Amino acid sequence: MSHSPSETPRVAISHLDDLWFQVSGTRCNLTCAHCFISCSPHNHSYGFLSLADVRTRLAESVPLGVKEYYFTGGEPFLNPQLTDILIETLNYGPATVLTNGTVLKDEWLERLAAADAASLYSLEFRVSIDGCTAEMNDPVRGAGTFARALAGVEKLVAFGFLPIITAARVWPEGDDQRVLGEFVRVLAARGYERPRLKILPTLKLGAEAQRTCGYAHDERITPQMLEDFDHRQLVCEHSRIVTDRGVHVCPILIESPESLLGSSLSAALAPFAVGHGACYTCYQYGAICANPSSAARLQE
Amino acid sequence: MKATSRVALFGGIYSNYLALEAAIQDARRRKADALYCLGDLGAFGPHPDRVFPLLAAQGVHCVQGNYDESIARELADCQCGYTDPRDNHFAQISYDYTLAKTSSHNKAYLRSLPQEIRLELGPLRLLLCHGSPRRTNEFLWESTTSTAFLTHLLHTYNADVIATTHTGLKWRRSLANNRHYVNVGVLGRPENDGRTSVWYTLLEYSPAQGLTIEFVPLVYDHQRLAREMRAEGLPEEFVATTLTGWWTTCLEVLPGKERKRGRY
Ligand code: SF4
Ligand code: SF4
Ligand SMILES: [Fe+2]
């Protein structure tokens, strides 16, 4: 069954808490099977954001009362200005960068550790590793990526960071506890004694749609489904994302033309019709993008 | 709205009636005009009903915390919204204990508590709430809350000072135009700093000095609290926190900076 646009519920933003940056566009050194925007070394559909671009948005964000800043891609560290961008952001608020952990350089981490120590705010790294063994991770993320990402985690820990390891669930849901337990053991063996772990649902978009089966037609949010639902579970209820084309509704949908809402932050705060299949995953699984420190459930 | 010049603000009590007694005495000795509690009366500690008579006898005005709302409405959990299964396991043990041991009379009192209290401190408009003015269970951590966001809250909620608790860690920030945010800390458990003392906050206004915010450390009989927690069968992980000053659970919600300061 499909829904006409009139049946598609709209989600209003209550406040712009989180501002995201598609800081390396769609450029990534990896080509993961489940990447929801099909990033690769050759995907140039979105470009890098410059330090000047980010500065402009940071200045815009202050009167809007933005609480936290997030950086994603692609692989953010492919952007040669990323270290400077993160350091600048720490003057404004907390910064979280989502990385695959495979390209980190000591000289960047040294500067970032110093900036983190000097700032009021936390600089958080979220490293994607999809499974607690190379056998689980590598078929999804590419040959050798498990070892390279673990080396990245080891490096971050050595520089005093406590990276959050995020794993897209590429195993059956019932195995969560076993996988987490094994993860803890593997990370401890690499010197990470108090690992922070977060499991993410996979999104059936882009490359992931080819890997599995895409969204069925009836997997759409209906108005009734939103009636008794905590809207804060949806990223678009409190976030927007900046790309080199403008400001979009959320990090998940940037490839859909309707996601582009405006050229300035304040022009991009209109309610959004959550008619996409990925919206249904947000609905089912909740705050897939937030850090645990910000993910507390809404009280009704 | 009442005008006053020196107030004592207590954060989450978490059933630590021994620390509450010590805090009340200390605040009276320091000539506080009024005492307030910012919510989460129960949780974590033993004998939840022992807190209520102390609050009533001393006229401590309370805001409703997420825990208070859960206990009052007999909900299934404390609404802290932890995402880690281990955190939830321990949180649930102490929640079930607190729910079972809170009298229906005290539940009715918890139900009656307001979500916020507004008062005047000299010319300053003071807003007391639990997590944030917009959400009882919102965590405002020092290292993940931008100054721009705090400024937005103060403006939106028409206040010069916002005071909250809920995270368990005290902090403060002064903003433009003589506005302030303060997290008053908690009486219930130590600060994840390896010390057994707990904290409350004194706010004072004087025309000469403006606003003064003082964090007050409190020594109390934590050994006795630990004995009573054990006798009540509360988790040994919680007892360890009382005795060592290090948090052992619910660490996943801490941002990197706050997490690094602790032991676990
Ligand atoms: S999932 Fe992440 S690491 Fe993998 S290709 Fe996409 S952007 Fe790159
Ligand atoms: S994918 Fe999720 S966050 Fe994005 S618009 Fe849909 S519901 Fe909102
Ligand atoms: Fe609380």
XYZ file of C-alpha atoms and ligand atoms in Angstrom:
581
model
C 0.000 0.000 0.000
C 1.289 3.493 -0.773
C 0.315 6.828 0.729
C -0.629 10.024 -1.008
C 1.328 13.105 0.131
C -1.643 14.327 2.148
C -1.286 11.321 4.396
C 2.407 11.954 5.011
C 2.822 13.427 8.494
C 5.029 16.469 8.970
C 7.556 16.750 11.773
C 8.277 20.217 13.156
C 11.649 21.089 14.626
C 11.235 21.976 18.315
C 14.654 23.593 18.523
C 17.881 23.284 16.544
C 19.856 21.314 19.149
C 22.267 19.538 16.823
C 23.935 21.012 13.766
C 25.533 18.482 11.441
C 28.164 19.094 8.767
C 28.595 16.858 5.704
C 32.182 17.967 5.963
C 33.814 15.623 3.438
C 30.816 15.459 1.129
C 30.310 11.949 -0.223
C 34.041 11.239 -0.426
C 35.312 8.214 1.475
C 38.383 6.033 1.254
C 36.138 2.989 1.822
C 33.119 1.652 -0.062
C 31.073 -0.121 2.596
C 28.273 -2.362 1.378
C 25.741 -0.754 3.751
C 26.768 2.896 3.332
C 23.461 4.734 3.302
C 24.677 7.436 0.931
C 26.956 5.179 -1.192
C 30.150 7.077 -0.416
C 33.361 6.159 -2.188
C 36.679 7.676 -3.303
C 34.948 8.678 -6.546
C 31.562 9.872 -5.356
C 31.785 13.638 -5.829
C 28.089 14.384 -5.689
C 28.729 16.399 -2.523
C 31.998 18.265 -2.000
C 34.128 19.246 0.995
C 33.126 22.080 3.305
C 35.909 24.589 3.873
C 36.924 26.114 7.190
C 35.374 29.363 5.932
C 32.061 27.572 5.164
C 31.990 26.068 8.640
C 32.867 29.406 10.261
C 29.910 31.032 8.535
C 27.550 28.327 9.823
C 28.986 28.459 13.348
C 28.342 32.192 13.451
C 24.782 31.624 12.181
C 24.227 28.930 14.794
C 24.909 31.087 17.859
C 21.747 33.231 17.807
C 19.778 30.041 17.132
C 21.119 28.491 20.346
C 22.631 25.339 18.820
C 23.800 22.949 21.541
C 26.117 20.461 19.763
C 27.972 20.057 16.453
C 28.448 16.814 14.513
C 30.790 16.102 11.583
C 30.202 13.327 9.088
C 30.855 12.284 5.484
C 32.089 10.232 3.801
C 35.236 10.095 5.817
C 35.621 13.517 7.486
C 39.394 13.164 7.805
C 39.768 13.172 4.007
C 38.998 16.889 4.258
C 42.453 18.478 4.705
C 40.979 21.267 6.845
C 39.174 18.990 9.263
C 41.596 19.442 12.163
C 41.292 23.215 11.915
C 37.525 22.947 11.562
C 37.214 20.854 14.737
C 39.520 23.153 16.661
C 37.461 26.175 15.597
C 34.207 24.416 16.518
C 35.447 23.718 20.050
C 35.307 27.478 20.624
C 31.542 27.307 20.110
C 30.438 24.022 21.593
C 30.929 20.267 21.771
C 32.077 18.543 18.568
C 31.591 14.920 17.552
C 33.245 13.451 14.487
C 32.090 10.214 12.854
C 35.093 8.470 11.338
C 35.976 5.050 9.980
C 39.229 5.290 11.939
C 41.450 4.172 9.073
C 43.202 7.401 8.077
C 44.037 9.071 11.395
C 47.429 10.761 11.618
C 49.405 11.384 14.795
C 50.012 15.058 14.042
C 46.254 15.702 13.730
C 45.480 13.832 16.932
C 48.185 15.676 18.798
C 46.664 19.036 17.865
C 43.146 17.797 18.563
C 44.094 16.417 21.972
C 45.564 19.804 22.887
C 42.443 21.611 21.652
C 40.182 19.222 23.556
C 42.167 19.765 26.757
C 41.997 23.550 26.350
C 38.267 23.642 25.569
C 35.301 23.723 27.899
C 33.716 21.228 25.553
C 34.162 17.575 24.654
C 35.601 16.448 21.343
C 34.119 13.022 20.696
C 35.209 10.460 18.112
C 32.749 7.886 16.875
C 34.516 5.069 15.093
C 32.465 2.722 12.926
C 33.397 -0.945 13.216
C 30.731 -3.409 12.157
C 31.377 -6.500 14.195
C 33.874 -7.804 16.708
C 35.953 -9.812 14.233
C 37.451 -9.277 10.797
C 35.168 -12.076 9.585
C 32.109 -10.019 10.537
C 33.398 -6.561 9.649
C 35.465 -6.984 6.495
C 32.800 -8.399 4.167
C 30.765 -5.251 4.898
C 33.441 -2.568 5.218
C 36.214 -4.004 2.998
C 39.230 -6.301 3.294
C 41.640 -5.300 6.059
C 39.391 -2.565 7.475
C 38.854 -4.297 10.821
C 42.571 -4.267 11.582
C 42.981 -0.695 10.313
C 40.045 0.639 12.326
C 41.305 -1.099 15.486
C 44.698 0.497 14.922
C 42.866 3.844 14.701
C 41.096 3.186 17.994
C 44.408 2.285 19.613
C 45.854 5.563 18.395
C 42.912 7.594 19.721
C 43.210 5.912 23.108
C 46.953 6.604 23.146
C 46.182 10.310 22.634
C 43.815 10.240 25.610
C 40.469 10.024 23.801
C 37.692 7.595 24.688
C 36.202 6.873 21.255
C 32.621 5.665 20.955
C 32.613 2.511 18.842
C 29.490 2.327 16.695
C 28.541 -0.903 15.013
C 25.844 -1.174 12.372
C 23.936 -4.319 13.224
C 25.164 -6.709 10.520
C 24.330 -9.687 12.751
C 20.967 -11.013 14.030
C 19.475 -8.783 16.752
C 19.441 -11.681 19.232
C 23.259 -11.799 19.138
C 23.729 -8.258 20.512
C 24.943 -9.284 23.964
C 27.398 -11.851 22.646
C 28.800 -9.410 20.084
C 29.126 -6.617 22.660
C 30.900 -8.925 25.109
C 33.351 -10.015 22.450
C 33.878 -6.376 21.409
C 34.819 -5.455 24.975
C 37.385 -8.262 25.044
C 38.892 -7.339 21.648
C 39.152 -3.643 22.545
C 40.673 -4.354 25.961
C 43.351 -6.409 24.224
C 44.208 -3.251 22.255
C 44.525 -1.147 25.392
C 41.004 0.273 25.443
C 39.911 -0.636 28.970
C 36.588 1.158 29.252
C 35.134 1.089 25.773
C 31.983 2.976 24.869
C 29.891 0.924 22.455
C 26.751 1.761 20.507
C 24.787 -0.448 18.107
C 23.077 1.243 15.138
C 20.332 -0.185 12.968
C 21.371 -0.355 9.298
C 19.500 1.892 6.899
C 18.212 0.417 3.693
C 19.349 3.256 1.415
C 22.059 3.622 -1.202
C 24.420 0.670 -1.249
C 22.543 -0.985 1.604
C 19.426 -1.228 -0.565
C 21.411 -3.391 -2.981
C 22.959 -5.450 -0.192
C 19.617 -6.359 1.341
C 16.205 -5.685 -0.096
C 15.369 -1.973 0.074
C 12.204 -0.754 1.759
C 8.871 -2.443 1.215
C 6.117 -0.096 0.071
C 4.183 -0.252 3.299
C 7.207 0.723 5.404
C 6.177 4.367 5.743
C 5.307 6.534 8.727
C 1.569 7.190 8.924
C -0.126 9.973 10.904
C -1.560 7.412 13.335
C 1.920 6.047 14.030
C 3.069 9.475 15.199
C 0.135 10.114 17.494
C 1.536 8.701 20.736
C 5.111 8.789 19.592
C 8.003 10.715 21.130
C 8.938 12.911 18.157
C 12.374 13.575 19.642
C 13.371 10.102 18.550
C 13.479 11.509 15.014
C 16.671 13.376 14.164
C 14.746 15.951 12.081
C 12.864 17.041 15.214
C 15.988 18.744 16.612
C 18.674 18.761 13.882
C 19.657 19.986 10.430
C 22.694 19.253 8.265
C 24.877 21.554 6.173
C 26.300 20.333 2.832
C 28.022 22.261 0.064
C 24.565 22.758 -1.491
C 22.801 24.236 1.523
C 20.928 23.080 4.599
C 19.112 19.739 4.556
C 16.645 18.102 6.904
C 18.851 15.304 8.257
C 22.066 13.378 7.556
C 20.159 10.331 6.357
C 18.218 11.821 3.458
C 20.681 14.235 1.830
C 20.447 12.410 -1.503
C 16.697 13.008 -1.788
C 16.045 16.363 -3.519
C 13.248 17.288 -1.084
C 15.717 17.159 1.819
C 17.280 20.504 0.797
C 15.367 23.074 2.842
C 17.221 26.339 2.382
C 20.472 28.191 2.019
C 20.669 29.487 5.587
C 20.040 27.740 8.892
C 17.110 29.934 9.804
C 15.525 29.341 6.379
C 15.739 25.579 6.881
C 13.648 25.217 10.018
C 10.310 24.467 8.353
C 8.439 21.243 9.228
C 9.351 18.244 7.068
C 7.093 15.574 5.543
C 8.580 12.297 6.783
C 7.490 10.240 3.782
C 10.672 8.342 3.048
C 11.336 4.680 3.782
C 14.346 5.661 5.918
C 12.003 7.729 8.064
C 10.387 4.459 9.001
C 13.716 3.141 10.336
C 14.172 6.283 12.439
C 10.693 5.709 13.743
C 11.380 2.079 14.601
C 14.820 2.391 16.137
C 14.958 5.898 17.582
C 17.855 8.327 18.033
C 20.283 6.641 15.684
C 22.567 9.624 15.392
C 22.877 11.095 18.884
C 25.608 10.323 21.407
C 24.483 8.442 24.537
C 25.064 11.593 26.619
C 22.307 13.333 24.640
C 20.029 10.402 23.934
C 17.881 10.350 27.062
C 14.293 9.599 26.327
C 11.688 12.304 26.271
C 9.246 12.422 29.087
C 5.673 12.680 27.929
C 7.390 34.905 43.612
C 9.209 35.588 46.844
C 12.085 37.955 47.416
C 15.012 36.539 49.325
C 18.758 37.055 49.321
C 20.368 33.732 50.219
C 19.056 30.343 49.231
C 20.353 26.808 49.618
C 19.742 24.523 46.642
C 19.899 20.767 47.110
C 20.144 18.485 44.092
C 19.065 14.839 43.917
C 18.811 13.276 47.388
C 18.562 9.675 46.143
C 17.306 8.563 49.596
C 20.515 9.768 51.257
C 18.697 11.108 54.317
C 21.977 11.297 56.247
C 23.447 13.757 53.755
C 20.150 15.656 53.706
C 20.292 16.086 57.490
C 23.869 17.326 57.240
C 22.972 19.702 54.414
C 20.030 21.209 56.260
C 22.179 21.859 59.343
C 24.971 23.329 57.293
C 22.635 25.619 55.324
C 20.937 26.830 58.527
C 24.319 27.511 60.087
C 25.225 29.579 57.025
C 22.006 31.559 57.434
C 20.209 30.508 54.270
C 16.780 32.186 54.144
C 15.158 29.340 52.276
C 15.907 25.755 51.308
C 14.952 24.104 48.034
C 15.384 20.658 46.554
C 15.519 20.257 42.771
C 14.078 16.750 42.674
C 14.938 13.027 42.683
C 14.189 12.444 46.339
C 14.458 8.669 46.024
C 16.837 6.274 44.165
C 20.156 4.625 44.909
C 20.087 4.763 48.746
C 18.195 2.981 51.575
C 14.860 3.678 53.306
C 13.275 6.183 50.896
C 10.592 7.208 53.399
C 13.144 8.766 55.789
C 13.712 11.753 53.512
C 10.137 13.076 53.621
C 9.777 14.007 57.319
C 13.043 15.964 57.156
C 11.841 17.975 54.173
C 8.490 18.659 55.836
C 9.962 19.644 59.207
C 12.365 22.115 57.593
C 9.957 23.491 55.008
C 12.148 22.493 52.064
C 10.294 23.294 48.822
C 10.791 20.636 46.168
C 10.659 20.382 42.408
C 9.563 17.078 40.876
C 12.409 15.055 39.358
C 12.077 12.264 36.803
C 12.438 9.691 39.573
C 9.745 11.376 41.648
C 7.388 11.401 38.714
C 8.017 7.715 38.044
C 7.498 6.710 41.680
C 4.427 8.936 42.020
C 2.812 7.419 38.939
C 4.162 3.939 39.716
C 5.762 3.724 36.267
C 7.879 0.746 35.246
C 11.237 2.577 35.390
C 12.994 5.775 36.430
C 12.906 7.479 33.001
C 16.633 8.151 33.034
C 16.622 6.642 29.551
C 19.932 4.809 29.859
C 20.878 2.990 26.689
C 23.343 0.505 28.165
C 21.898 -2.829 29.402
C 24.215 -2.969 32.419
C 23.179 0.540 33.501
C 19.558 -0.418 33.142
C 20.068 -3.576 35.190
C 21.356 -1.734 38.267
C 19.051 1.232 37.823
C 16.118 -1.170 37.775
C 17.115 -2.920 41.022
C 17.205 0.344 42.913
C 14.059 1.613 41.207
C 12.053 -1.481 42.150
C 13.319 -1.209 45.734
C 12.428 2.485 45.978
C 8.997 1.960 44.442
C 8.205 -0.853 46.893
C 9.474 1.079 49.932
C 7.853 4.465 49.310
C 4.566 4.822 51.211
C 1.413 5.765 49.330
C 1.257 8.922 51.415
C 4.679 9.951 50.171
C 3.798 8.975 46.615
C 0.868 11.377 46.830
C 3.266 14.093 48.000
C 5.601 13.389 45.062
C 2.622 13.628 42.718
C 1.853 17.097 44.081
C 5.298 18.559 43.323
C 5.686 21.247 40.637
C 7.938 20.899 37.572
C 9.549 24.225 38.344
C 9.759 26.874 41.042
C 10.320 30.534 40.287
C 11.591 33.046 42.832
C 13.356 36.365 43.047
C 16.833 36.712 44.422
C 17.269 40.450 44.763
C 16.493 41.702 41.253
C 17.301 38.319 39.672
C 14.625 35.997 38.339
C 15.559 32.518 39.436
C 14.149 29.379 37.805
C 14.586 26.063 39.613
C 13.939 22.867 37.676
C 15.243 19.312 37.504
C 16.995 18.449 34.202
C 16.321 21.486 32.067
C 13.411 23.909 31.842
C 12.163 22.149 28.738
C 12.504 18.564 29.897
C 12.671 16.983 33.328
C 15.056 14.227 32.238
C 17.353 16.207 29.961
C 21.036 15.852 30.816
C 22.886 19.168 30.671
C 26.553 18.249 31.000
C 29.188 20.928 31.213
C 31.183 19.637 28.255
C 28.223 19.077 25.900
C 26.163 22.191 26.528
C 27.112 25.233 24.479
C 26.912 28.726 25.871
C 24.638 29.608 22.938
C 22.170 26.942 24.064
C 22.169 28.117 27.699
C 21.614 31.675 26.523
C 18.676 30.441 24.465
C 17.170 28.668 27.510
C 17.499 31.714 29.765
C 15.878 33.890 27.135
C 13.073 31.466 26.266
C 12.203 30.764 29.890
C 12.472 34.388 31.057
C 15.066 33.855 33.749
C 18.322 35.415 34.904
C 19.462 32.270 36.658
C 18.516 28.679 35.863
C 19.406 26.028 38.426
C 19.136 22.295 37.719
C 20.470 18.944 38.986
C 19.844 15.455 37.424
C 23.314 14.732 36.008
C 24.974 14.296 39.405
C 27.819 16.682 38.595
C 27.874 20.317 39.688
C 28.985 23.046 37.321
C 28.217 26.630 36.473
C 28.585 29.082 33.633
C 28.247 32.841 33.601
C 26.666 34.274 30.470
C 26.286 37.699 28.928
C 24.043 40.305 30.619
C 24.642 38.975 34.118
C 22.841 35.716 33.488
C 23.893 32.394 34.934
C 23.351 28.695 34.670
C 24.176 26.432 37.612
C 23.935 22.702 38.147
C 23.748 22.410 41.935
C 25.220 18.887 42.180
C 23.554 16.147 44.235
C 23.342 15.074 47.876
C 22.706 11.455 46.970
C 26.086 10.243 45.849
C 29.607 11.579 45.455
C 30.893 13.269 42.308
C 32.956 10.540 40.650
C 36.118 12.221 41.920
C 37.393 9.682 44.441
C 36.053 11.642 47.419
C 33.155 10.583 49.588
C 31.762 14.067 50.187
C 28.645 15.295 48.386
C 27.674 18.831 47.343
C 24.986 21.442 47.568
C 24.882 25.053 46.372
C 24.347 28.427 48.040
C 23.158 31.345 45.944
C 23.393 34.802 47.368
C 22.572 38.192 45.983
C 23.910 41.444 47.358
C 23.774 44.826 45.621
C 27.535 45.216 46.058
C 28.629 41.777 44.816
C 25.781 40.787 42.563
C 25.218 37.042 42.446
C 27.551 34.688 44.312
C 27.381 30.980 43.607
C 29.075 28.794 46.195
C 29.448 25.024 45.894
C 29.523 23.546 49.388
C 31.143 20.147 50.066
C 29.442 18.080 52.746
C 30.983 15.414 54.873
C 28.368 13.034 56.301
C 28.289 9.530 57.771
C 28.795 7.697 54.483
C 29.955 4.543 56.305
C 26.567 4.299 57.952
C 24.814 4.868 54.630
C 26.871 2.053 53.082
C 26.004 -0.300 55.984
C 22.325 0.433 55.567
C 22.495 -0.004 51.780
C 24.045 -3.450 52.300
C 21.511 -4.378 54.961
C 18.747 -3.511 52.502
C 20.303 -5.688 49.794
C 21.061 -2.815 47.407
C 23.678 -3.530 44.705
C 27.275 -3.740 45.896
C 28.200 -1.547 42.889
C 26.240 1.325 44.464
C 27.717 0.716 47.913
C 31.171 0.943 46.337
C 30.325 4.384 44.943
C 29.258 5.625 48.375
C 32.465 4.299 49.948
C 34.996 5.277 47.272
C 33.567 8.313 45.512
C 33.873 6.646 42.079
C 30.852 5.934 39.907
C 30.611 2.296 38.898
C 27.444 2.281 36.770
C 25.490 4.590 34.460
C 28.771 5.705 32.943
C 27.636 5.406 29.339
C 25.705 8.660 29.546
C 28.812 10.639 30.506
C 30.430 12.713 27.746
C 34.117 12.051 27.053
C 35.461 14.839 29.197
C 33.433 13.958 32.284
C 34.096 10.256 31.766
C 37.863 10.758 31.651
C 37.821 12.377 35.076
C 36.422 9.237 36.706
C 38.092 5.916 37.355
C 35.752 3.621 35.365
S 29.764 3.746 5.740
Fe 31.199 5.341 6.344
S 33.222 4.415 6.064
Fe 31.783 3.175 4.900
S 31.783 4.022 2.820
Fe 30.118 5.036 3.919
S 31.049 6.893 4.723
Fe 32.727 5.523 4.171
S 15.096 10.006 7.868
Fe 14.536 10.305 10.023
S 15.466 12.233 10.582
Fe 15.445 12.152 8.362
S 13.546 13.192 7.778
Fe 13.077 11.013 7.927
S 12.342 10.757 10.027
Fe 13.380 12.699 9.944
Fe 17.018 12.948 37.641
